[in-house]
Coordinates of C-alpha atoms and ligand atoms in Angstrom, one line a residue:
M1 CA 16.9 16.9 -20.8
K2 CA 19.9 16.8 -18.5
C3 CA 19.5 14.6 -15.4
K4 CA 20.4 16.9 -12.6
I5 CA 20.5 16.5 -8.8
T6 CA 23.5 18.7 -8.2
N7 CA 25.0 21.5 -10.2
K8 CA 28.3 19.8 -10.6
P9 CA 28.8 18.7 -14.3
M10 CA 29.1 15.0 -14.8
Q11 CA 31.4 13.4 -17.3
P12 CA 29.8 10.5 -19.1
F13 CA 32.1 7.4 -19.2
M14 CA 30.2 5.3 -21.7
S15 CA 27.7 5.6 -24.6
F16 CA 25.3 2.8 -25.6
G17 CA 24.7 4.6 -28.8
K18 CA 21.4 5.7 -30.4
M19 CA 18.5 4.5 -28.4
P20 CA 14.7 4.6 -28.9
I21 CA 12.1 4.9 -26.1
A22 CA 12.4 1.5 -24.3
N23 CA 8.7 1.0 -24.1
G24 CA 8.1 2.7 -27.5
F25 CA 6.6 -0.4 -29.2
I26 CA 5.8 0.9 -32.6
E27 CA 3.5 0.4 -35.6
K28 CA 5.0 0.0 -39.0
K29 CA 3.4 3.3 -40.3
N30 CA 5.4 5.2 -37.6
F31 CA 8.9 3.7 -38.2
S32 CA 10.1 6.8 -40.1
G33 CA 9.3 9.3 -37.3
E34 CA 10.7 7.2 -34.5
F35 CA 12.4 9.1 -31.7
F36 CA 16.0 8.3 -30.7
F37 CA 18.5 9.8 -28.2
N38 CA 22.1 9.2 -27.4
M39 CA 22.2 7.0 -24.3
E40 CA 25.2 7.9 -22.3
V41 CA 25.9 7.1 -18.6
G42 CA 28.1 8.8 -16.1
F43 CA 29.1 8.7 -12.4
N44 CA 28.4 11.6 -10.0
D45 CA 31.3 11.4 -7.6
E46 CA 29.8 13.8 -5.1
L47 CA 26.7 11.6 -4.5
S48 CA 28.2 8.2 -5.6
L49 CA 25.4 8.1 -8.2
F50 CA 25.4 6.2 -11.4
Q51 CA 23.1 8.0 -13.9
L52 CA 22.1 8.7 -17.4
N53 CA 23.5 11.9 -18.9
D54 CA 20.4 12.9 -21.0
H55 CA 16.9 11.5 -21.0
P56 CA 13.8 12.1 -23.0
K57 CA 10.9 14.2 -21.5
P58 CA 8.9 12.0 -19.0
E59 CA 5.7 12.8 -20.9
K60 CA 7.3 10.9 -23.9
M61 CA 7.6 7.8 -21.8
F62 CA 4.6 7.8 -19.3
N63 CA 1.7 8.8 -21.4
Q64 CA -1.8 7.8 -22.5
N65 CA -0.7 4.3 -23.3
Y66 CA 2.1 3.0 -21.2
P67 CA 2.5 -0.8 -21.9
F68 CA 3.7 -2.0 -18.6
F69 CA 1.4 -3.7 -16.0
T70 CA 2.9 -4.9 -12.7
G71 CA 0.4 -7.6 -12.5
S72 CA 1.7 -9.3 -15.6
S73 CA 4.0 -11.5 -13.4
E74 CA 2.6 -13.9 -10.8
Y75 CA 5.9 -13.8 -9.0
M76 CA 5.7 -10.0 -8.8
K77 CA 2.2 -10.2 -7.4
T78 CA 3.4 -12.4 -4.6
H79 CA 6.4 -10.1 -4.1
F80 CA 4.1 -7.1 -3.7
K81 CA 1.9 -8.9 -1.3
K82 CA 5.0 -9.6 0.9
Y83 CA 6.2 -6.1 0.4
A84 CA 2.9 -4.7 1.6
D85 CA 3.0 -7.0 4.7
F86 CA 6.4 -5.6 5.5
A87 CA 5.3 -2.0 5.0
K88 CA 2.2 -2.5 7.2
K89 CA 4.6 -2.7 10.2
Y90 CA 5.0 1.1 9.8
I91 CA 1.3 2.0 10.0
K92 CA -1.7 1.9 12.4
T93 CA -5.5 1.9 11.9
N94 CA -6.6 5.0 9.9
S95 CA -3.1 5.7 8.6
K96 CA -2.7 7.5 5.4
V97 CA -0.7 5.5 2.8
I98 CA 0.5 6.8 -0.6
E99 CA 2.2 4.9 -3.4
I100 CA 4.2 6.7 -6.0
G101 CA 3.8 5.2 -9.5
S102 CA 1.1 2.9 -8.3
N103 CA 0.7 1.3 -11.8
D104 CA -2.3 -1.1 -11.9
G105 CA -2.7 -1.2 -8.1
T106 CA -1.0 -4.5 -7.6
F107 CA 0.7 -3.2 -4.4
L108 CA -2.0 -1.0 -2.9
K109 CA -4.7 -3.6 -3.3
N110 CA -3.0 -5.5 -0.4
F111 CA -4.1 -2.6 2.0
D112 CA -7.6 -2.6 3.5
V113 CA -9.3 0.6 2.1
K114 CA -11.7 0.5 5.1
S115 CA -8.9 0.6 7.7
H116 CA -6.5 3.0 5.9
K117 CA -6.7 6.0 3.6
I118 CA -4.8 4.9 0.5
L119 CA -3.9 6.9 -2.5
G120 CA -1.9 6.0 -5.7
F121 CA -0.2 8.4 -8.1
E122 CA 0.0 7.1 -11.6
P123 CA 0.8 9.3 -14.6
S124 CA -0.1 6.8 -17.3
K125 CA -3.8 7.1 -18.1
N126 CA -4.4 3.5 -19.2
V127 CA -2.6 2.0 -16.3
A128 CA -4.3 4.3 -13.8
G129 CA -7.6 3.3 -15.3
V130 CA -7.0 -0.3 -14.5
S131 CA -6.1 0.6 -10.9
I132 CA -9.3 2.7 -10.5
K133 CA -11.3 -0.1 -11.9
N134 CA -9.8 -2.4 -9.2
G135 CA -11.1 0.0 -6.6
I136 CA -7.9 1.7 -5.7
P137 CA -8.2 5.5 -5.2
T138 CA -5.7 6.8 -7.8
L139 CA -4.7 10.2 -9.1
N140 CA -3.8 10.2 -12.8
C141 CA -0.8 12.6 -12.5
F142 CA 2.9 12.8 -11.6
F143 CA 3.9 12.9 -8.0
N144 CA 5.3 16.3 -7.4
K145 CA 4.9 19.4 -5.2
E146 CA 2.5 21.0 -7.6
N147 CA 0.2 18.0 -7.6
V148 CA 0.1 17.5 -3.8
A149 CA -0.4 21.1 -2.9
N150 CA -4.1 20.8 -2.5
L151 CA -4.1 17.5 -0.7
K152 CA -4.4 19.2 2.7
E153 CA -5.4 16.0 4.6
Y154 CA -2.2 14.3 3.5
L155 CA 0.3 17.1 4.0
G156 CA 2.5 16.3 7.1
Q157 CA 0.1 13.5 7.9
T158 CA 1.0 10.6 5.7
D159 CA 2.4 7.7 7.7
L160 CA 3.7 5.6 4.8
I161 CA 4.9 6.4 1.3
C162 CA 6.0 3.5 -0.8
A163 CA 7.4 3.1 -4.3
S164 CA 8.8 0.3 -6.4
N165 CA 10.9 0.7 -9.5
V166 CA 9.9 4.2 -9.9
I167 CA 12.2 6.6 -8.0
C168 CA 15.0 5.9 -10.5
H169 CA 12.5 7.0 -13.2
V170 CA 12.1 10.6 -11.8
P171 CA 14.5 13.1 -13.3
D172 CA 13.7 15.9 -10.8
L173 CA 14.7 14.0 -7.6
N174 CA 14.9 17.3 -5.7
N175 CA 11.2 17.9 -6.3
L176 CA 10.3 14.3 -5.5
I177 CA 12.1 14.2 -2.2
E178 CA 10.8 17.6 -1.2
T179 CA 7.3 16.3 -1.9
V180 CA 7.9 13.2 0.2
S181 CA 9.1 15.4 3.0
L182 CA 6.0 17.7 2.7
L183 CA 3.7 14.7 3.0
L184 CA 5.4 12.6 5.7
S185 CA 4.1 12.8 9.3
S186 CA 6.8 13.4 12.0
D187 CA 7.2 9.6 12.4
G188 CA 6.3 8.7 8.8
T189 CA 8.3 6.2 6.7
F190 CA 9.3 6.3 3.1
I191 CA 10.1 2.9 1.6
F192 CA 11.2 2.3 -1.9
E193 CA 12.8 -0.5 -4.0
E194 CA 15.0 -0.1 -7.0
P195 CA 17.4 -2.3 -9.1
Y196 CA 20.7 -2.3 -7.2
L197 CA 23.9 -0.9 -8.7
G198 CA 26.0 -3.7 -7.2
S199 CA 23.8 -6.4 -8.8
M200 CA 24.0 -4.7 -12.2
F201 CA 27.8 -4.6 -12.0
E202 CA 28.0 -8.2 -10.8
K203 CA 25.6 -9.6 -13.5
V204 CA 26.6 -7.2 -16.2
S205 CA 22.9 -6.6 -16.6
Y206 CA 23.4 -3.4 -18.5
D207 CA 19.9 -3.8 -19.9
Q208 CA 18.7 -2.2 -16.6
I209 CA 19.9 1.0 -18.2
Y210 CA 17.3 2.7 -20.5
D211 CA 15.5 6.0 -20.8
E212 CA 13.2 5.4 -17.8
H213 CA 16.0 4.2 -15.5
I214 CA 17.7 7.6 -15.0
F215 CA 19.5 6.6 -11.8
M216 CA 21.0 3.4 -10.6
F217 CA 21.1 3.6 -6.8
S218 CA 23.3 2.0 -4.0
A219 CA 22.9 2.4 -0.3
S220 CA 25.8 5.0 -0.4
S221 CA 24.1 7.2 -3.0
V222 CA 20.6 6.9 -1.3
S223 CA 22.1 7.8 2.1
K224 CA 24.0 10.9 0.6
I225 CA 21.0 12.1 -1.4
F226 CA 18.4 12.0 1.4
K227 CA 20.8 13.5 3.9
R228 CA 20.6 16.7 1.9
F229 CA 16.9 16.9 2.7
D230 CA 17.3 16.1 6.4
L231 CA 16.0 12.5 5.8
K232 CA 17.9 9.4 7.0
L233 CA 18.4 6.0 5.4
I234 CA 17.7 3.7 8.4
D235 CA 17.8 0.3 6.7
A236 CA 18.4 -1.3 3.3
I237 CA 17.3 -4.9 2.5
P238 CA 18.4 -6.8 -0.6
Q239 CA 15.6 -8.2 -2.8
D240 CA 15.8 -10.8 -5.6
T241 CA 13.4 -8.9 -7.9
H242 CA 14.7 -7.4 -11.2
G243 CA 17.8 -9.5 -11.0
G244 CA 18.8 -7.9 -7.7
S245 CA 17.2 -4.9 -6.1
M246 CA 17.5 -3.0 -2.8
R247 CA 14.6 -1.9 -0.5
Y248 CA 15.5 1.4 1.2
I249 CA 13.8 2.6 4.4
I250 CA 13.9 6.3 5.1
K251 CA 12.7 8.3 8.1
R252 CA 13.1 11.9 9.3
N253 CA 16.5 12.6 10.8
T254 CA 15.8 11.0 14.2
N255 CA 17.8 8.7 16.4
N256 CA 16.8 5.6 14.6
S257 CA 19.6 3.1 14.6
D258 CA 21.5 2.7 11.3
Q259 CA 23.8 -0.1 12.2
N260 CA 22.8 -2.2 9.2
I261 CA 23.3 0.8 6.9
K262 CA 26.9 1.2 8.2
K263 CA 27.6 -2.4 7.4
I264 CA 26.1 -2.2 3.9
I265 CA 28.0 1.0 3.1
S266 CA 31.2 -0.4 4.3
F267 CA 30.6 -3.5 2.1
E268 CA 30.0 -1.2 -0.8
E269 CA 33.2 0.7 -0.1
K270 CA 35.2 -2.6 0.2
G271 CA 33.8 -3.7 -3.2
K272 CA 34.5 -0.3 -4.6
I273 CA 30.9 -0.3 -6.0
N274 CA 30.7 3.4 -5.9
S275 CA 33.7 4.3 -7.9
L276 CA 34.6 5.4 -11.4
E277 CA 37.0 2.4 -11.5
S278 CA 34.0 0.0 -11.1
C279 CA 32.2 2.0 -13.8
L280 CA 35.0 1.6 -16.2
N281 CA 35.3 -2.1 -15.4
F282 CA 31.5 -2.4 -16.1
K283 CA 32.0 -0.6 -19.4
K284 CA 34.6 -3.2 -20.4
N285 CA 32.3 -6.0 -19.3
C286 CA 29.4 -4.6 -21.4
E287 CA 31.6 -4.7 -24.4
I288 CA 32.7 -8.3 -23.7
S289 CA 29.0 -9.2 -23.2
K290 CA 28.0 -7.7 -26.5
E291 CA 30.7 -9.6 -28.4
K292 CA 29.8 -12.8 -26.6
I293 CA 26.1 -12.6 -27.3
L294 CA 26.7 -11.7 -31.0
K295 CA 29.1 -14.6 -31.4
K296 CA 26.5 -16.9 -29.8
I297 CA 23.6 -15.7 -32.1
R298 CA 25.8 -15.8 -35.2
S299 CA 26.9 -19.3 -34.5
L300 CA 23.2 -20.4 -33.9
K301 CA 22.2 -18.8 -37.2
N302 CA 25.2 -20.3 -39.1
N303 CA 24.0 -23.7 -37.8
G304 CA 20.6 -23.1 -39.3
K305 CA 18.8 -22.5 -36.0
T306 CA 15.8 -20.3 -35.6
I307 CA 15.5 -18.0 -32.6
C308 CA 12.6 -16.1 -31.0
G309 CA 12.7 -13.7 -28.1
Y310 CA 10.6 -14.3 -25.0
A311 CA 9.1 -11.2 -23.3
A312 CA 9.3 -7.8 -25.0
T313 CA 10.7 -6.2 -21.9
S314 CA 11.9 -2.6 -21.7
K315 CA 15.3 -4.0 -20.9
S316 CA 15.4 -5.8 -24.3
T317 CA 15.3 -2.5 -26.1
T318 CA 18.8 -1.7 -24.7
V319 CA 20.3 -5.1 -25.6
L320 CA 18.8 -5.2 -29.1
N321 CA 19.9 -1.7 -30.0
Y322 CA 23.3 -1.7 -28.3
C323 CA 24.1 -5.1 -30.0
N324 CA 22.3 -4.3 -33.2
I325 CA 20.3 -7.4 -33.1
N326 CA 17.4 -7.2 -35.6
S327 CA 14.9 -9.5 -37.3
N328 CA 17.6 -11.1 -39.4
Y329 CA 18.5 -12.9 -36.1
I330 CA 15.3 -13.0 -34.1
D331 CA 12.1 -14.0 -35.9
F332 CA 9.7 -12.5 -33.4
I333 CA 9.4 -11.7 -29.7
C334 CA 6.4 -13.2 -27.8
D335 CA 4.7 -11.3 -25.0
T336 CA 1.5 -11.3 -22.9
T337 CA 0.9 -7.6 -23.0
K338 CA -1.9 -6.6 -25.4
E339 CA -0.5 -3.1 -25.9
K340 CA 2.7 -4.6 -27.4
I341 CA 1.2 -7.4 -29.5
G342 CA 1.0 -6.7 -33.2
K343 CA 3.6 -3.9 -32.9
F344 CA 7.3 -3.9 -33.4
S345 CA 10.2 -3.6 -31.0
P346 CA 11.6 -0.1 -30.6
G347 CA 14.5 0.6 -32.9
M348 CA 15.2 -2.9 -34.2
H349 CA 11.6 -3.5 -35.4
I350 CA 11.3 -7.2 -34.5
P351 CA 7.6 -8.2 -34.6
I352 CA 5.8 -8.8 -31.3
K353 CA 3.5 -11.8 -31.2
D354 CA 1.1 -13.2 -28.7
M355 CA 1.7 -16.4 -26.8
E356 CA -0.6 -18.5 -29.0
Y357 CA 1.6 -17.6 -32.0
F358 CA 4.7 -18.5 -30.0
H359 CA 3.2 -22.0 -29.1
R360 CA 2.3 -22.6 -32.8
N361 CA 5.6 -21.4 -34.2
T362 CA 8.2 -22.9 -31.9
T363 CA 11.8 -21.9 -32.8
D364 CA 14.9 -24.0 -32.0
C365 CA 16.2 -21.5 -29.5
I366 CA 14.8 -18.8 -27.2
Y367 CA 16.5 -15.6 -26.2
L368 CA 15.0 -14.9 -22.7
F369 CA 14.7 -11.2 -22.4
A370 CA 12.8 -11.4 -19.1
W371 CA 15.7 -13.3 -17.5
N372 CA 14.6 -11.8 -14.1
H373 CA 11.4 -13.9 -14.4
K374 CA 13.3 -17.1 -15.4
N375 CA 11.8 -19.4 -12.8
E376 CA 8.2 -18.4 -13.5
I377 CA 8.7 -18.6 -17.3
L378 CA 10.6 -21.8 -17.5
N379 CA 8.1 -23.4 -15.2
K380 CA 5.3 -22.3 -17.6
E381 CA 7.1 -23.4 -20.8
K382 CA 8.2 -26.9 -19.7
E383 CA 7.1 -28.2 -23.1
F384 CA 9.8 -26.3 -24.9
K385 CA 12.8 -28.7 -25.3
G386 CA 15.2 -26.4 -27.2
E387 CA 17.8 -24.0 -25.8
W388 CA 17.1 -21.0 -23.6
F389 CA 19.8 -18.4 -23.5
S390 CA 20.4 -14.8 -22.5
H391 CA 23.2 -12.2 -22.2
V392 CA 23.1 -12.8 -18.4
E393 CA 23.8 -16.2 -16.9
L394 CA 20.5 -18.2 -16.6
Ligands
LIG1 P1 9.9 -7.2 -16.8 O1 11.2 -7.9 -16.7 O2 9.2 -6.9 -15.5 O3 10.0 -6.0 -17.7 P2 10.8 -4.6 -17.9 O4 12.1 -4.9 -18.4 O5 9.9 -4.0 -18.9 O6 10.8 -3.9 -16.5 O7 8.9 -8.1 -17.7 C1 7.7 -7.6 -18.1 C2 7.4 -8.0 -19.5 O8 7.6 -9.4 -19.7 C3 6.0 -7.6 -20.0 O9 6.1 -7.2 -21.3 C4 5.3 -9.0 -19.9 C5 6.4 -9.9 -20.2 N1 6.2 -11.3 -19.7 C6 5.6 -12.3 -20.5 O10 5.4 -12.0 -21.7 N2 5.4 -13.5 -19.9 C7 5.7 -13.8 -18.6 O11 5.6 -14.9 -18.2 C8 6.3 -12.7 -17.8 C9 6.7 -13.0 -16.4 C10 6.5 -11.5 -18.4

């Protein structure tokens, strides 16, 4: 499927090659039928938007058995508690609150269900099930115009809509933003957080790009996109999650001050973040990063070292497939998610093992795929005395 927000054709500037579904952890018996797509990225000049060219159908990614649970990181649980405290500034008693892509309810459970009317939208059945079990009212469906049409009590009456690491997953941004606009009350607020384009360029964290991450936003692109729907970006606040994210605050087009936005956009302009020139520079940096990590791994192997991967992240699928790193290099990847354990990594088919296996089969070195959770993980694994490394600086 083409990723479209405008009708203007977009020229891809880089291909990461043949990519499987990032969260498509696979059983051996299904190797031969594995799905791949050509992962290309481009830059939409008109909207200053970095995006995938093509993407698989959302139903291929967010289905019965999505293997990502927000609550798998203690740090993220704390982050979502703080995020909820921040968002509560925008509501009163009895406010209606919606979360798009509410996952296992880690964010919404910070709201008092007796004082507010809360509702999560979560398309993946297993994840929505966990949220419902946790007492969070959750609809197991995609957030779009069709699915909110009958929610009469929310239409035009929702004071707060939140999302985290989900807006960049939605190919039909037009439908999504129209849905937000249908639901928001006249003074309602839409807040969302996403990995930040500027951070990805700076860290060369190209593993933020995968089938689910269709768009990589900046304050400039968010401001331009929402303007088309008569919505205004009134603030943007940097976050340290996912290796550098941005929290965007959107209101209807009122007289809210946007001084901070002007500063951030001017900073982005000075740093040429939203330019094809930066994209081409990023492409060069990705190629350098690939050479560097391969050189590192080959040298470790030549010196007889064993390597395992830590955390079978979605991001690791991009790195492993782009760099062609398979089980000749990495013995196994350990992870805490039961849906991944016992399966193999998408495309490269490295076995995924549980933490007990990891602690019993210590390798000389560890490739940290969840580099964004470095502090939490290194703190937990103090016993390990070997070398930690990653393709981004640790
Ligand atoms: P994250 O970087 O949030 O993933 P993604 O790239 O998929 O967005 O990391 C989540 C994955 O990392 C998940 O599979 C669980 C795993 N994980 C561990 O195995 N141990 C840990 O201590 C943490 C924090 C994550």
